[in-house]
């Protein structure tokens, strides 16, 4: 009995002990898992995306905060290990270790190409492992552009179409047009994938211009812009130019080099004709509707000289210029005035008369010259005065004619009702006997 009583408490104690040990193990496991979860959340594995130009160096950095000496490794887009801690299992010498510590693994990739593009994995070797992704984007600069035109030589007013093309860029390049220093809006553009590489693009742009003579000699520039191009020298290399060759008909101008002022009898007239055009124009002088005077001298095609002017030289003189594009001309209307007259000096010795010439401006010559007495002007003034006097006489005559009075008497009074002339005289007021009482009215 005693043994049985003693055995039962021993069995109960063993059961209780077993349950306590089981609870302790579960508590330990739960505590360890919670600690691992808190530790993993506190590690913060981070990295950065990388943009790199083809052929240059890309640097990938995996960083950890509060690391507990867990292993950091870097994997390529194919999930192959590039670096495990400071060891490189991948046999690619372009990958080089830049820095390794408990908080960072930094690796450089030289001579980057399009095949290196993708997502790289930074992995922290915990349970479970932590991962962060670094996207590597590769930029491919465009090739040097080419520019073409549908016409090499243009006439003023014509349209010309330029085409600019560049190939092999990623992303697609942009094309900008310049005429001289003025930016132009493209007429049409096209972007398509490069058949040699699906990630690359070919770009074509078109520009249509209507040209004028002011455009001759100006450069038309096709300039390519791309995010892979930063420095100015490379930007200059990514442009192409064509120079405009515009032909246009002449513009003509006549200037009078002499005389300085009015053209008078006896003077020498010299006219100079200048013309601008492309191609260089030819010049020709002629007199409109009349023969050129026999004494006309042409020192060169552009200069006309007439010596000893007289009134028979009056007329229109035309300078014509012509080239392959067209013809233009300008006219000069010549009016020869009388030669200036001189007033004889006074004969008296007691009075001295000084004549100050009046200065007049010749609208054709643009210079001021002394004006002398002109007989034609005097004759014109006299004619105007005579005409004014005649007009005054005509007006006065019409005025007096309209205000002339009418004279009436009473002798014919009653004649309206008389049968004949004798009866009318008898019936007149007062008859023959009232002569003394006759009254006269002047209205």
PDB file of N, CA and C in Angstrom, residues 29 33 52 66-67 97 101 146 148 155 177 198 200 214-215 218 226 272 312 346 371 384 406 439-440:
ATOM      1  N   UNK A  29      11.115  28.033 -29.336  1.00  0.00           N
ATOM      2  CA  UNK A  29      11.006  28.094 -30.796  1.00  0.00           C
ATOM      3  C   UNK A  29      10.264  29.344 -31.251  1.00  0.00           C
ATOM      4  N   UNK A  33      11.791  32.393 -33.509  1.00  0.00           N
ATOM      5  CA  UNK A  33      11.207  32.836 -34.784  1.00  0.00           C
ATOM      6  C   UNK A  33      10.867  34.302 -34.767  1.00  0.00           C
ATOM      7  N   UNK A  52      23.249  53.671 -67.937  1.00  0.00           N
ATOM      8  CA  UNK A  52      24.621  53.744 -68.416  1.00  0.00           C
ATOM      9  C   UNK A  52      24.627  53.762 -69.936  1.00  0.00           C
ATOM     10  N   UNK A  66      22.103  47.634 -40.330  1.00  0.00           N
ATOM     11  CA  UNK A  66      21.999  46.759 -39.154  1.00  0.00           C
ATOM     12  C   UNK A  66      22.242  45.292 -39.522  1.00  0.00           C
ATOM     13  N   UNK A  67      23.275  45.020 -40.260  1.00  0.00           N
ATOM     14  CA  UNK A  67      23.569  43.645 -40.678  1.00  0.00           C
ATOM     15  C   UNK A  67      24.166  42.860 -39.493  1.00  0.00           C
ATOM     16  N   UNK A  97      35.252  43.817 -58.183  1.00  0.00           N
ATOM     17  CA  UNK A  97      34.816  44.215 -56.851  1.00  0.00           C
ATOM     18  C   UNK A  97      35.345  45.607 -56.529  1.00  0.00           C
ATOM     19  N   UNK A 101      31.978  44.994 -47.525  1.00  0.00           N
ATOM     20  CA  UNK A 101      31.974  45.113 -46.068  1.00  0.00           C
ATOM     21  C   UNK A 101      30.707  44.440 -45.563  1.00  0.00           C
ATOM     22  N   UNK A 146      22.546  61.685 -91.788  1.00  0.00           N
ATOM     23  CA  UNK A 146      22.755  62.066 -93.187  1.00  0.00           C
ATOM     24  C   UNK A 146      21.604  62.954 -93.621  1.00  0.00           C
ATOM     25  N   UNK A 148      19.706  64.846 -97.107  1.00  0.00           N
ATOM     26  CA  UNK A 148      19.562  64.871 -98.563  1.00  0.00           C
ATOM     27  C   UNK A 148      18.497  65.896 -98.934  1.00  0.00           C
ATOM     28  N   UNK A 155      15.229  77.982-107.770  1.00  0.00           N
ATOM     29  CA  UNK A 155      14.824  79.319-108.171  1.00  0.00           C
ATOM     30  C   UNK A 155      13.981  79.934-107.069  1.00  0.00           C
ATOM     31  N   UNK A 177      15.529  70.836 -86.668  1.00  0.00           N
ATOM     32  CA  UNK A 177      15.922  71.509 -87.912  1.00  0.00           C
ATOM     33  C   UNK A 177      16.251  72.970 -87.632  1.00  0.00           C
ATOM     34  N   UNK A 198      16.477  44.578 -82.418  1.00  0.00           N
ATOM     35  CA  UNK A 198      15.109  44.956 -82.094  1.00  0.00           C
ATOM     36  C   UNK A 198      15.036  46.037 -81.022  1.00  0.00           C
ATOM     37  N   UNK A 200      16.988  48.677 -80.921  1.00  0.00           N
ATOM     38  CA  UNK A 200      17.445  49.937 -81.498  1.00  0.00           C
ATOM     39  C   UNK A 200      16.392  50.507 -82.440  1.00  0.00           C
ATOM     40  N   UNK A 214      16.774  85.823 -99.971  1.00  0.00           N
ATOM     41  CA  UNK A 214      17.448  86.004 -98.686  1.00  0.00           C
ATOM     42  C   UNK A 214      17.990  84.696 -98.128  1.00  0.00           C
ATOM     43  N   UNK A 215      17.490  83.566 -98.626  1.00  0.00           N
ATOM     44  CA  UNK A 215      17.946  82.262 -98.135  1.00  0.00           C
ATOM     45  C   UNK A 215      19.217  81.779 -98.821  1.00  0.00           C
ATOM     46  N   UNK A 218      22.440  80.219 -97.001  1.00  0.00           N
ATOM     47  CA  UNK A 218      22.190  79.846 -95.611  1.00  0.00           C
ATOM     48  C   UNK A 218      22.325  78.329 -95.440  1.00  0.00           C
ATOM     49  N   UNK A 226      19.896  63.348 -78.128  1.00  0.00           N
ATOM     50  CA  UNK A 226      19.716  62.036 -77.499  1.00  0.00           C
ATOM     51  C   UNK A 226      20.233  62.113 -76.067  1.00  0.00           C
ATOM     52  N   UNK A 272      24.563 105.754-113.635  1.00  0.00           N
ATOM     53  CA  UNK A 272      25.186 104.477-113.277  1.00  0.00           C
ATOM     54  C   UNK A 272      24.079 103.481-112.929  1.00  0.00           C
ATOM     55  N   UNK A 312      16.575 118.208-126.961  1.00  0.00           N
ATOM     56  CA  UNK A 312      16.248 117.022-127.779  1.00  0.00           C
ATOM     57  C   UNK A 312      16.606 115.715-127.070  1.00  0.00           C
ATOM     58  N   UNK A 346      25.237 146.413-112.416  1.00  0.00           N
ATOM     59  CA  UNK A 346      24.687 147.782-112.542  1.00  0.00           C
ATOM     60  C   UNK A 346      25.731 148.754-113.078  1.00  0.00           C
ATOM     61  N   UNK A 371      18.837 128.809-107.899  1.00  0.00           N
ATOM     62  CA  UNK A 371      17.803 128.874-108.942  1.00  0.00           C
ATOM     63  C   UNK A 371      17.892 130.220-109.646  1.00  0.00           C
ATOM     64  N   UNK A 384      -1.431 132.655-116.066  1.00  0.00           N
ATOM     65  CA  UNK A 384      -2.370 132.479-114.957  1.00  0.00           C
ATOM     66  C   UNK A 384      -3.080 133.782-114.614  1.00  0.00           C
ATOM     67  N   UNK A 406     -37.117 146.233-115.409  1.00  0.00           N
ATOM     68  CA  UNK A 406     -38.183 146.239-116.429  1.00  0.00           C
ATOM     69  C   UNK A 406     -39.034 147.510-116.264  1.00  0.00           C
ATOM     70  N   UNK A 439     -48.878 158.101-115.026  1.00  0.00           N
ATOM     71  CA  UNK A 439     -47.815 157.806-114.075  1.00  0.00           C
ATOM     72  C   UNK A 439     -46.909 156.739-114.632  1.00  0.00           C
ATOM     73  N   UNK A 440     -45.706 156.862-114.294  1.00  0.00           N
ATOM     74  CA  UNK A 440     -44.701 155.894-114.764  1.00  0.00           C
ATOM     75  C   UNK A 440     -44.136 155.167-113.543  1.00  0.00           C
TER      76      UNK A 440
END
